């Protein structure tokens, strides 16, 4: 299993053990809105939904968990993969308010910095 590590951020495969951490992150209305989902469609995170999330991510060979200082904060994945053209789109989802964890604000910067030197 490939794990990418930085000073504070680690990308790794999602496992079923991540369901509890995803449940604990809950559903933040501001984040749901930033993901393009209507606030009226936002639903509280349930244990069942968290387990389905973990299973779905674990079964996706192009999805990884984002950890900041050992805590799950979101996921990163490739989608719309075009093997012929050797290209794909990438989605990054940070599932907690940026002020929730001091290092969380650096997670998206690290993931978007070519050298990862943040």
mmCIF file of N, CA, C and O in Angstrom, residues 9-111:
data_model
loop_
_atom_site.group_PDB
_atom_site.id
_atom_site.type_symbol
_atom_site.label_atom_id
_atom_site.label_comp_id
_atom_site.label_asym_id
_atom_site.label_seq_id
_atom_site.Cartn_x
_atom_site.Cartn_y
_atom_site.Cartn_z
ATOM 1 N N UNK A 9 0.956 16.007 7.000
ATOM 2 C CA UNK A 9 -0.131 15.423 6.221
ATOM 3 C C UNK A 9 0.288 14.064 5.692
ATOM 4 O O UNK A 9 1.422 13.885 5.246
ATOM 5 N N UNK A 10 -0.638 13.117 5.739
ATOM 6 C CA UNK A 10 -0.382 11.778 5.222
ATOM 7 C C UNK A 10 -1.570 11.359 4.368
ATOM 8 O O UNK A 10 -2.723 11.547 4.764
ATOM 9 N N UNK A 11 -1.293 10.821 3.183
ATOM 10 C CA UNK A 11 -2.320 10.250 2.323
ATOM 11 C C UNK A 11 -2.148 8.747 2.360
ATOM 12 O O UNK A 11 -1.046 8.241 2.163
ATOM 13 N N UNK A 12 -3.245 8.036 2.630
ATOM 14 C CA UNK A 12 -3.204 6.581 2.724
ATOM 15 C C UNK A 12 -4.530 6.016 2.268
ATOM 16 O O UNK A 12 -5.515 6.728 2.137
ATOM 17 N N UNK A 13 -4.563 4.732 2.040
ATOM 18 C CA UNK A 13 -5.809 4.067 1.657
ATOM 19 C C UNK A 13 -6.812 4.156 2.809
ATOM 20 O O UNK A 13 -6.438 4.116 3.979
ATOM 21 N N UNK A 14 -8.059 4.275 2.460
ATOM 22 C CA UNK A 14 -9.142 4.262 3.451
ATOM 23 C C UNK A 14 -9.405 2.821 3.849
ATOM 24 O O UNK A 14 -9.292 1.910 3.034
ATOM 25 N N UNK A 15 -9.731 2.600 5.113
ATOM 26 C CA UNK A 15 -10.094 1.264 5.583
ATOM 27 C C UNK A 15 -11.427 1.345 6.330
ATOM 28 O O UNK A 15 -11.910 2.432 6.653
ATOM 29 N N UNK A 16 -11.985 0.195 6.621
ATOM 30 C CA UNK A 16 -13.256 0.159 7.357
ATOM 31 C C UNK A 16 -13.118 0.802 8.733
ATOM 32 O O UNK A 16 -14.094 1.304 9.287
ATOM 33 N N UNK A 17 -11.906 0.823 9.261
ATOM 34 C CA UNK A 17 -11.666 1.443 10.573
ATOM 35 C C UNK A 17 -11.866 2.954 10.550
ATOM 36 O O UNK A 17 -11.991 3.587 11.598
ATOM 37 N N UNK A 18 -11.910 3.555 9.351
ATOM 38 C CA UNK A 18 -12.106 4.997 9.236
ATOM 39 C C UNK A 18 -13.556 5.420 9.410
ATOM 40 O O UNK A 18 -13.845 6.609 9.522
ATOM 41 N N UNK A 19 -14.473 4.477 9.435
ATOM 42 C CA UNK A 19 -15.894 4.811 9.565
ATOM 43 C C UNK A 19 -16.167 5.601 10.838
ATOM 44 O O UNK A 19 -16.913 6.585 10.812
ATOM 45 N N UNK A 20 -15.583 5.205 11.929
ATOM 46 C CA UNK A 20 -15.831 5.904 13.202
ATOM 47 C C UNK A 20 -15.308 7.342 13.153
ATOM 48 O O UNK A 20 -15.971 8.270 13.621
ATOM 49 N N UNK A 21 -14.120 7.524 12.572
ATOM 50 C CA UNK A 21 -13.565 8.875 12.456
ATOM 51 C C UNK A 21 -14.426 9.733 11.527
ATOM 52 O O UNK A 21 -14.654 10.912 11.792
ATOM 53 N N UNK A 22 -14.927 9.141 10.441
ATOM 54 C CA UNK A 22 -15.779 9.899 9.518
ATOM 55 C C UNK A 22 -17.085 10.268 10.200
ATOM 56 O O UNK A 22 -17.599 11.380 10.026
ATOM 57 N N UNK A 23 -17.627 9.351 11.002
ATOM 58 C CA UNK A 23 -18.850 9.653 11.761
ATOM 59 C C UNK A 23 -18.604 10.826 12.707
ATOM 60 O O UNK A 23 -19.420 11.738 12.821
ATOM 61 N N UNK A 24 -17.455 10.811 13.381
ATOM 62 C CA UNK A 24 -17.127 11.869 14.337
ATOM 63 C C UNK A 24 -16.988 13.232 13.648
ATOM 64 O O UNK A 24 -17.284 14.259 14.254
ATOM 65 N N UNK A 25 -16.553 13.240 12.390
ATOM 66 C CA UNK A 25 -16.447 14.509 11.662
ATOM 67 C C UNK A 25 -17.822 15.124 11.415
ATOM 68 O O UNK A 25 -17.953 16.341 11.320
ATOM 69 N N UNK A 26 -18.834 14.280 11.320
ATOM 70 C CA UNK A 26 -20.192 14.772 11.140
ATOM 71 C C UNK A 26 -20.411 15.434 9.802
ATOM 72 O O UNK A 26 -19.670 15.213 8.840
ATOM 73 N N UNK A 27 -21.442 16.265 9.745
ATOM 74 C CA UNK A 27 -21.786 17.011 8.543
ATOM 75 C C UNK A 27 -21.837 18.477 8.913
ATOM 76 O O UNK A 27 -22.664 18.893 9.724
ATOM 77 N N UNK A 28 -20.950 19.268 8.355
ATOM 78 C CA UNK A 28 -20.901 20.695 8.605
ATOM 79 C C UNK A 28 -21.627 21.405 7.463
ATOM 80 O O UNK A 28 -21.280 21.229 6.291
ATOM 81 N N UNK A 29 -22.634 22.215 7.786
ATOM 82 C CA UNK A 29 -23.455 22.865 6.766
ATOM 83 C C UNK A 29 -22.614 23.741 5.834
ATOM 84 O O UNK A 29 -22.837 23.763 4.622
ATOM 85 N N UNK A 30 -21.642 24.448 6.362
ATOM 86 C CA UNK A 30 -20.799 25.318 5.538
ATOM 87 C C UNK A 30 -19.998 24.506 4.527
ATOM 88 O O UNK A 30 -19.871 24.878 3.366
ATOM 89 N N UNK A 31 -19.474 23.377 4.957
ATOM 90 C CA UNK A 31 -18.697 22.525 4.055
ATOM 91 C C UNK A 31 -19.608 21.904 3.001
ATOM 92 O O UNK A 31 -19.264 21.869 1.820
ATOM 93 N N UNK A 32 -20.773 21.425 3.408
ATOM 94 C CA UNK A 32 -21.722 20.849 2.466
ATOM 95 C C UNK A 32 -22.054 21.876 1.389
ATOM 96 O O UNK A 32 -22.079 21.572 0.199
ATOM 97 N N UNK A 33 -22.255 23.112 1.803
ATOM 98 C CA UNK A 33 -22.563 24.177 0.864
ATOM 99 C C UNK A 33 -21.376 24.427 -0.085
ATOM 100 O O UNK A 33 -21.562 24.635 -1.282
ATOM 101 N N UNK A 34 -20.160 24.398 0.432
ATOM 102 C CA UNK A 34 -18.976 24.584 -0.408
ATOM 103 C C UNK A 34 -18.825 23.446 -1.409
ATOM 104 O O UNK A 34 -18.270 23.642 -2.487
ATOM 105 N N UNK A 35 -19.306 22.249 -1.072
ATOM 106 C CA UNK A 35 -19.260 21.110 -1.991
ATOM 107 C C UNK A 35 -20.343 21.207 -3.066
ATOM 108 O O UNK A 35 -20.441 20.346 -3.934
ATOM 109 N N UNK A 36 -21.185 22.248 -2.987
ATOM 110 C CA UNK A 36 -22.211 22.446 -4.001
ATOM 111 C C UNK A 36 -23.532 21.773 -3.695
ATOM 112 O O UNK A 36 -24.399 21.670 -4.550
ATOM 113 N N UNK A 37 -23.712 21.326 -2.476
ATOM 114 C CA UNK A 37 -24.955 20.671 -2.067
ATOM 115 C C UNK A 37 -25.845 21.712 -1.391
ATOM 116 O O UNK A 37 -25.377 22.506 -0.574
ATOM 117 N N UNK A 38 -27.105 21.705 -1.727
ATOM 118 C CA UNK A 38 -28.056 22.616 -1.107
ATOM 119 C C UNK A 38 -28.144 22.319 0.389
ATOM 120 O O UNK A 38 -28.151 21.153 0.802
ATOM 121 N N UNK A 39 -28.221 23.375 1.185
ATOM 122 C CA UNK A 39 -28.333 23.179 2.632
ATOM 123 C C UNK A 39 -29.585 22.383 2.985
ATOM 124 O O UNK A 39 -29.585 21.640 3.965
ATOM 125 N N UNK A 40 -30.636 22.513 2.190
ATOM 126 C CA UNK A 40 -31.860 21.750 2.475
ATOM 127 C C UNK A 40 -31.662 20.253 2.215
ATOM 128 O O UNK A 40 -32.422 19.431 2.722
ATOM 129 N N UNK A 41 -30.645 19.901 1.427
ATOM 130 C CA UNK A 41 -30.355 18.489 1.156
ATOM 131 C C UNK A 41 -29.313 17.902 2.104
ATOM 132 O O UNK A 41 -29.055 16.708 2.069
ATOM 133 N N UNK A 42 -28.698 18.737 2.930
ATOM 134 C CA UNK A 42 -27.680 18.260 3.872
ATOM 135 C C UNK A 42 -28.338 17.406 4.945
ATOM 136 O O UNK A 42 -29.377 17.767 5.500
ATOM 137 N N UNK A 43 -27.724 16.260 5.201
ATOM 138 C CA UNK A 43 -28.257 15.339 6.211
ATOM 139 C C UNK A 43 -27.177 15.082 7.257
ATOM 140 O O UNK A 43 -25.988 15.037 6.932
ATOM 141 N N UNK A 44 -27.588 14.892 8.499
ATOM 142 C CA UNK A 44 -26.602 14.567 9.534
ATOM 143 C C UNK A 44 -25.877 13.259 9.194
ATOM 144 O O UNK A 44 -26.468 12.356 8.591
ATOM 145 N N UNK A 45 -24.629 13.175 9.553
ATOM 146 C CA UNK A 45 -23.853 11.948 9.336
ATOM 147 C C UNK A 45 -24.362 10.881 10.301
ATOM 148 O O UNK A 45 -24.532 11.142 11.498
ATOM 149 N N UNK A 46 -24.637 9.711 9.772
ATOM 150 C CA UNK A 46 -25.049 8.576 10.596
ATOM 151 C C UNK A 46 -23.936 7.545 10.585
ATOM 152 O O UNK A 46 -23.051 7.580 9.719
ATOM 153 N N UNK A 47 -23.978 6.617 11.506
ATOM 154 C CA UNK A 47 -22.972 5.544 11.518
ATOM 155 C C UNK A 47 -23.064 4.719 10.239
ATOM 156 O O UNK A 47 -22.054 4.337 9.662
ATOM 157 N N UNK A 48 -24.304 4.470 9.791
ATOM 158 C CA UNK A 48 -24.486 3.700 8.566
ATOM 159 C C UNK A 48 -23.879 4.435 7.368
ATOM 160 O O UNK A 48 -23.188 3.832 6.546
ATOM 161 N N UNK A 49 -24.119 5.741 7.270
ATOM 162 C CA UNK A 49 -23.551 6.527 6.166
ATOM 163 C C UNK A 49 -22.030 6.552 6.250
ATOM 164 O O UNK A 49 -21.339 6.472 5.224
ATOM 165 N N UNK A 50 -21.487 6.645 7.453
ATOM 166 C CA UNK A 50 -20.035 6.648 7.626
ATOM 167 C C UNK A 50 -19.434 5.303 7.215
ATOM 168 O O UNK A 50 -18.371 5.249 6.581
ATOM 169 N N UNK A 51 -20.125 4.217 7.550
ATOM 170 C CA UNK A 51 -19.650 2.892 7.138
ATOM 171 C C UNK A 51 -19.712 2.733 5.620
ATOM 172 O O UNK A 51 -18.794 2.185 5.008
ATOM 173 N N UNK A 52 -20.777 3.244 5.013
ATOM 174 C CA UNK A 52 -20.892 3.186 3.546
ATOM 175 C C UNK A 52 -19.802 4.027 2.892
ATOM 176 O O UNK A 52 -19.231 3.633 1.874
ATOM 177 N N UNK A 53 -19.517 5.199 3.473
ATOM 178 C CA UNK A 53 -18.435 6.045 2.962
ATOM 179 C C UNK A 53 -17.116 5.283 2.996
ATOM 180 O O UNK A 53 -16.395 5.232 1.999
ATOM 181 N N UNK A 54 -16.796 4.704 4.156
ATOM 182 C CA UNK A 54 -15.520 3.993 4.306
ATOM 183 C C UNK A 54 -15.435 2.820 3.330
ATOM 184 O O UNK A 54 -14.388 2.612 2.694
ATOM 185 N N UNK A 55 -16.508 2.076 3.190
ATOM 186 C CA UNK A 55 -16.508 0.935 2.265
ATOM 187 C C UNK A 55 -16.313 1.403 0.819
ATOM 188 O O UNK A 55 -15.519 0.837 0.070
ATOM 189 N N UNK A 56 -17.044 2.454 0.450
ATOM 190 C CA UNK A 56 -16.933 2.966 -0.907
ATOM 191 C C UNK A 56 -15.542 3.494 -1.218
ATOM 192 O O UNK A 56 -14.981 3.224 -2.289
ATOM 193 N N UNK A 57 -14.962 4.220 -0.280
ATOM 194 C CA UNK A 57 -13.611 4.761 -0.485
ATOM 195 C C UNK A 57 -12.580 3.637 -0.493
ATOM 196 O O UNK A 57 -11.637 3.660 -1.291
ATOM 197 N N UNK A 58 -12.740 2.663 0.386
ATOM 198 C CA UNK A 58 -11.789 1.548 0.458
ATOM 199 C C UNK A 58 -11.810 0.725 -0.829
ATOM 200 O O UNK A 58 -10.785 0.163 -1.225
ATOM 201 N N UNK A 59 -12.969 0.650 -1.482
ATOM 202 C CA UNK A 59 -13.093 -0.120 -2.721
ATOM 203 C C UNK A 59 -12.707 0.666 -3.963
ATOM 204 O O UNK A 59 -12.707 0.119 -5.062
ATOM 205 N N UNK A 60 -12.387 1.932 -3.794
ATOM 206 C CA UNK A 60 -11.996 2.781 -4.920
ATOM 207 C C UNK A 60 -10.468 2.833 -4.967
ATOM 208 O O UNK A 60 -9.838 3.407 -4.083
ATOM 209 N N UNK A 61 -9.847 2.262 -5.995
ATOM 210 C CA UNK A 61 -8.384 2.245 -6.055
ATOM 211 C C UNK A 61 -7.770 3.625 -6.268
ATOM 212 O O UNK A 61 -6.560 3.788 -6.154
ATOM 213 N N UNK A 62 -8.611 4.633 -6.536
ATOM 214 C CA UNK A 62 -8.114 5.983 -6.784
ATOM 215 C C UNK A 62 -8.498 6.952 -5.666
ATOM 216 O O UNK A 62 -8.537 8.160 -5.880
ATOM 217 N N UNK A 63 -8.789 6.423 -4.478
ATOM 218 C CA UNK A 63 -9.188 7.261 -3.344
ATOM 219 C C UNK A 63 -8.237 7.036 -2.175
ATOM 220 O O UNK A 63 -7.811 5.906 -1.917
ATOM 221 N N UNK A 64 -7.933 8.127 -1.469
ATOM 222 C CA UNK A 64 -7.046 8.060 -0.310
ATOM 223 C C UNK A 64 -7.620 8.917 0.813
ATOM 224 O O UNK A 64 -8.276 9.918 0.580
ATOM 225 N N UNK A 65 -7.334 8.513 2.040
ATOM 226 C CA UNK A 65 -7.698 9.310 3.209
ATOM 227 C C UNK A 65 -6.647 10.391 3.388
ATOM 228 O O UNK A 65 -5.471 10.180 3.105
ATOM 229 N N UNK A 66 -7.085 11.555 3.862
ATOM 230 C CA UNK A 66 -6.171 12.632 4.222
ATOM 231 C C UNK A 66 -6.128 12.683 5.736
ATOM 232 O O UNK A 66 -7.157 12.859 6.387
ATOM 233 N N UNK A 67 -4.937 12.533 6.285
ATOM 234 C CA UNK A 67 -4.732 12.657 7.732
ATOM 235 C C UNK A 67 -3.869 13.880 7.995
ATOM 236 O O UNK A 67 -2.895 14.134 7.278
ATOM 237 N N UNK A 68 -4.220 14.623 9.017
ATOM 238 C CA UNK A 68 -3.396 15.729 9.489
ATOM 239 C C UNK A 68 -3.031 15.401 10.922
ATOM 240 O O UNK A 68 -3.913 15.224 11.761
ATOM 241 N N UNK A 69 -1.733 15.267 11.146
ATOM 242 C CA UNK A 69 -1.220 14.922 12.476
ATOM 243 C C UNK A 69 -1.958 13.721 13.062
ATOM 244 O O UNK A 69 -2.350 13.699 14.218
ATOM 245 N N UNK A 70 -2.185 12.706 12.218
ATOM 246 C CA UNK A 70 -2.784 11.455 12.663
ATOM 247 C C UNK A 70 -4.300 11.429 12.719
ATOM 248 O O UNK A 70 -4.882 10.401 13.063
ATOM 249 N N UNK A 71 -4.964 12.533 12.374
ATOM 250 C CA UNK A 71 -6.429 12.591 12.419
ATOM 251 C C UNK A 71 -7.002 12.650 11.011
ATOM 252 O O UNK A 71 -6.547 13.451 10.187
ATOM 253 N N UNK A 72 -8.011 11.833 10.740
ATOM 254 C CA UNK A 72 -8.702 11.877 9.465
ATOM 255 C C UNK A 72 -9.386 13.230 9.319
ATOM 256 O O UNK A 72 -10.124 13.657 10.204
ATOM 257 N N UNK A 73 -9.120 13.920 8.195
ATOM 258 C CA UNK A 73 -9.767 15.203 7.948
ATOM 259 C C UNK A 73 -10.518 15.221 6.620
ATOM 260 O O UNK A 73 -11.271 16.137 6.347
ATOM 261 N N UNK A 74 -10.297 14.210 5.778
ATOM 262 C CA UNK A 74 -10.989 14.203 4.498
ATOM 263 C C UNK A 74 -10.465 13.137 3.569
ATOM 264 O O UNK A 74 -9.845 12.165 3.997
ATOM 265 N N UNK A 75 -10.739 13.353 2.277
ATOM 266 C CA UNK A 75 -10.319 12.379 1.278
ATOM 267 C C UNK A 75 -9.878 13.121 0.021
ATOM 268 O O UNK A 75 -10.241 14.272 -0.206
ATOM 269 N N UNK A 76 -9.092 12.412 -0.764
ATOM 270 C CA UNK A 76 -8.657 12.906 -2.065
ATOM 271 C C UNK A 76 -8.814 11.740 -3.029
ATOM 272 O O UNK A 76 -8.537 10.595 -2.672
ATOM 273 N N UNK A 77 -9.329 12.034 -4.237
ATOM 274 C CA UNK A 77 -9.524 10.937 -5.185
ATOM 275 C C UNK A 77 -9.457 11.441 -6.616
ATOM 276 O O UNK A 77 -9.686 12.616 -6.896
ATOM 277 N N UNK A 78 -9.147 10.526 -7.490
ATOM 278 C CA UNK A 78 -9.188 10.781 -8.919
ATOM 279 C C UNK A 78 -10.524 10.282 -9.441
ATOM 280 O O UNK A 78 -11.047 9.270 -8.984
ATOM 281 N N UNK A 79 -11.083 11.011 -10.401
ATOM 282 C CA UNK A 79 -12.330 10.576 -11.041
ATOM 283 C C UNK A 79 -12.299 11.025 -12.490
ATOM 284 O O UNK A 79 -11.359 11.699 -12.923
ATOM 285 N N UNK A 80 -13.305 10.642 -13.230
ATOM 286 C CA UNK A 80 -13.367 10.960 -14.668
ATOM 287 C C UNK A 80 -12.062 10.554 -15.353
ATOM 288 O O UNK A 80 -11.485 11.313 -16.125
ATOM 289 N N UNK A 81 -11.625 9.357 -15.052
ATOM 290 C CA UNK A 81 -10.345 8.863 -15.553
ATOM 291 C C UNK A 81 -10.465 8.483 -17.023
ATOM 292 O O UNK A 81 -11.370 7.751 -17.406
ATOM 293 N N UNK A 82 -9.555 9.011 -17.820
ATOM 294 C CA UNK A 82 -9.487 8.700 -19.243
ATOM 295 C C UNK A 82 -8.150 8.004 -19.480
ATOM 296 O O UNK A 82 -7.106 8.658 -19.567
ATOM 297 N N UNK A 83 -8.187 6.686 -19.523
ATOM 298 C CA UNK A 83 -6.962 5.892 -19.656
ATOM 299 C C UNK A 83 -6.271 6.184 -20.989
ATOM 300 O O UNK A 83 -5.050 6.316 -21.047
ATOM 301 N N UNK A 84 -7.053 6.311 -22.036
ATOM 302 C CA UNK A 84 -6.487 6.557 -23.366
ATOM 303 C C UNK A 84 -5.666 7.853 -23.395
ATOM 304 O O UNK A 84 -4.555 7.880 -23.921
ATOM 305 N N UNK A 85 -6.222 8.926 -22.824
ATOM 306 C CA UNK A 85 -5.526 10.216 -22.811
ATOM 307 C C UNK A 85 -4.599 10.388 -21.601
ATOM 308 O O UNK A 85 -3.936 11.415 -21.481
ATOM 309 N N UNK A 86 -4.618 9.404 -20.704
ATOM 310 C CA UNK A 86 -3.789 9.428 -19.500
ATOM 311 C C UNK A 86 -4.021 10.695 -18.674
ATOM 312 O O UNK A 86 -3.092 11.400 -18.290
ATOM 313 N N UNK A 87 -5.307 10.964 -18.408
ATOM 314 C CA UNK A 87 -5.657 12.122 -17.586
ATOM 315 C C UNK A 87 -6.846 11.780 -16.699
ATOM 316 O O UNK A 87 -7.558 10.806 -16.940
ATOM 317 N N UNK A 88 -7.021 12.590 -15.671
ATOM 318 C CA UNK A 88 -8.127 12.411 -14.740
ATOM 319 C C UNK A 88 -8.383 13.736 -14.037
ATOM 320 O O UNK A 88 -7.550 14.636 -14.060
ATOM 321 N N UNK A 89 -9.536 13.829 -13.409
ATOM 322 C CA UNK A 89 -9.839 14.966 -12.553
ATOM 323 C C UNK A 89 -9.589 14.539 -11.117
ATOM 324 O O UNK A 89 -9.616 13.346 -10.794
ATOM 325 N N UNK A 90 -9.322 15.513 -10.254
ATOM 326 C CA UNK A 90 -9.038 15.207 -8.857
ATOM 327 C C UNK A 90 -10.007 15.977 -7.974
ATOM 328 O O UNK A 90 -10.317 17.136 -8.248
ATOM 329 N N UNK A 91 -10.488 15.324 -6.939
ATOM 330 C CA UNK A 91 -11.371 15.963 -5.959
ATOM 331 C C UNK A 91 -10.721 15.856 -4.588
ATOM 332 O O UNK A 91 -10.208 14.800 -4.209
ATOM 333 N N UNK A 92 -10.725 16.961 -3.874
ATOM 334 C CA UNK A 92 -10.218 16.995 -2.500
ATOM 335 C C UNK A 92 -11.374 17.424 -1.615
ATOM 336 O O UNK A 92 -11.990 18.460 -1.863
ATOM 337 N N UNK A 93 -11.673 16.628 -0.613
ATOM 338 C CA UNK A 93 -12.732 16.969 0.331
ATOM 339 C C UNK A 93 -12.180 17.037 1.737
ATOM 340 O O UNK A 93 -11.759 16.029 2.286
ATOM 341 N N UNK A 94 -12.132 18.231 2.296
ATOM 342 C CA UNK A 94 -11.748 18.397 3.705
ATOM 343 C C UNK A 94 -13.071 18.490 4.461
ATOM 344 O O UNK A 94 -13.856 19.412 4.242
ATOM 345 N N UNK A 95 -13.333 17.523 5.318
ATOM 346 C CA UNK A 95 -14.648 17.358 5.929
ATOM 347 C C UNK A 95 -14.789 17.955 7.322
ATOM 348 O O UNK A 95 -15.662 17.539 8.076
ATOM 349 N N UNK A 96 -13.954 18.916 7.668
ATOM 350 C CA UNK A 96 -14.117 19.569 8.952
ATOM 351 C C UNK A 96 -13.873 21.043 8.773
ATOM 352 O O UNK A 96 -13.157 21.451 7.860
ATOM 353 N N UNK A 97 -14.487 21.864 9.625
ATOM 354 C CA UNK A 97 -14.245 23.307 9.520
ATOM 355 C C UNK A 97 -12.752 23.593 9.649
ATOM 356 O O UNK A 97 -12.047 22.949 10.430
ATOM 357 N N UNK A 98 -12.252 24.547 8.869
ATOM 358 C CA UNK A 98 -10.817 24.819 8.872
ATOM 359 C C UNK A 98 -10.311 25.276 10.228
ATOM 360 O O UNK A 98 -9.146 25.111 10.542
ATOM 361 N N UNK A 99 -11.176 25.837 11.057
ATOM 362 C CA UNK A 99 -10.727 26.260 12.380
ATOM 363 C C UNK A 99 -10.813 25.147 13.412
ATOM 364 O O UNK A 99 -10.500 25.338 14.569
ATOM 365 N N UNK A 100 -11.236 23.952 12.978
ATOM 366 C CA UNK A 100 -11.387 22.821 13.904
ATOM 367 C C UNK A 100 -10.045 22.296 14.381
ATOM 368 O O UNK A 100 -9.870 21.926 15.514
ATOM 369 N N UNK A 101 -9.063 22.270 13.514
ATOM 370 C CA UNK A 101 -7.758 21.707 13.825
ATOM 371 C C UNK A 101 -6.702 22.663 13.287
ATOM 372 O O UNK A 101 -6.743 23.028 12.127
ATOM 373 N N UNK A 102 -5.752 23.103 14.103
ATOM 374 C CA UNK A 102 -4.774 24.093 13.656
ATOM 375 C C UNK A 102 -4.025 23.707 12.387
ATOM 376 O O UNK A 102 -3.707 24.563 11.582
ATOM 377 N N UNK A 103 -3.766 22.444 12.191
ATOM 378 C CA UNK A 103 -3.009 22.035 11.006
ATOM 379 C C UNK A 103 -3.900 21.811 9.790
ATOM 380 O O UNK A 103 -3.398 21.670 8.687
ATOM 381 N N UNK A 104 -5.210 21.807 9.974
ATOM 382 C CA UNK A 104 -6.109 21.521 8.858
ATOM 383 C C UNK A 104 -6.009 22.572 7.764
ATOM 384 O O UNK A 104 -6.152 22.265 6.592
ATOM 385 N N UNK A 105 -5.758 23.808 8.138
ATOM 386 C CA UNK A 105 -5.647 24.852 7.124
ATOM 387 C C UNK A 105 -4.453 24.591 6.217
ATOM 388 O O UNK A 105 -4.444 25.006 5.074
ATOM 389 N N UNK A 106 -3.458 23.891 6.711
ATOM 390 C CA UNK A 106 -2.287 23.585 5.890
ATOM 391 C C UNK A 106 -2.521 22.395 4.977
ATOM 392 O O UNK A 106 -1.823 22.224 3.992
ATOM 393 N N UNK A 107 -3.516 21.550 5.279
ATOM 394 C CA UNK A 107 -3.715 20.316 4.508
ATOM 395 C C UNK A 107 -3.970 20.609 3.042
ATOM 396 O O UNK A 107 -3.318 20.036 2.172
ATOM 397 N N UNK A 108 -4.897 21.509 2.756
ATOM 398 C CA UNK A 108 -5.187 21.780 1.350
ATOM 399 C C UNK A 108 -4.024 22.480 0.676
ATOM 400 O O UNK A 108 -3.775 22.281 -0.509
ATOM 401 N N UNK A 109 -3.278 23.287 1.408
ATOM 402 C CA UNK A 109 -2.104 23.954 0.831
ATOM 403 C C UNK A 109 -1.039 22.926 0.475
ATOM 404 O O UNK A 109 -0.480 22.951 -0.619
ATOM 405 N N UNK A 110 -0.787 21.995 1.361
ATOM 406 C CA UNK A 110 0.213 20.958 1.100
ATOM 407 C C UNK A 110 -0.191 20.143 -0.116
ATOM 408 O O UNK A 110 0.634 19.845 -0.970
ATOM 409 N N UNK A 111 -1.462 19.810 -0.204
ATOM 410 C CA UNK A 111 -1.927 18.997 -1.312
ATOM 411 C C UNK A 111 -1.882 19.734 -2.632
ATOM 412 O O UNK A 111 -1.869 19.134 -3.694
#
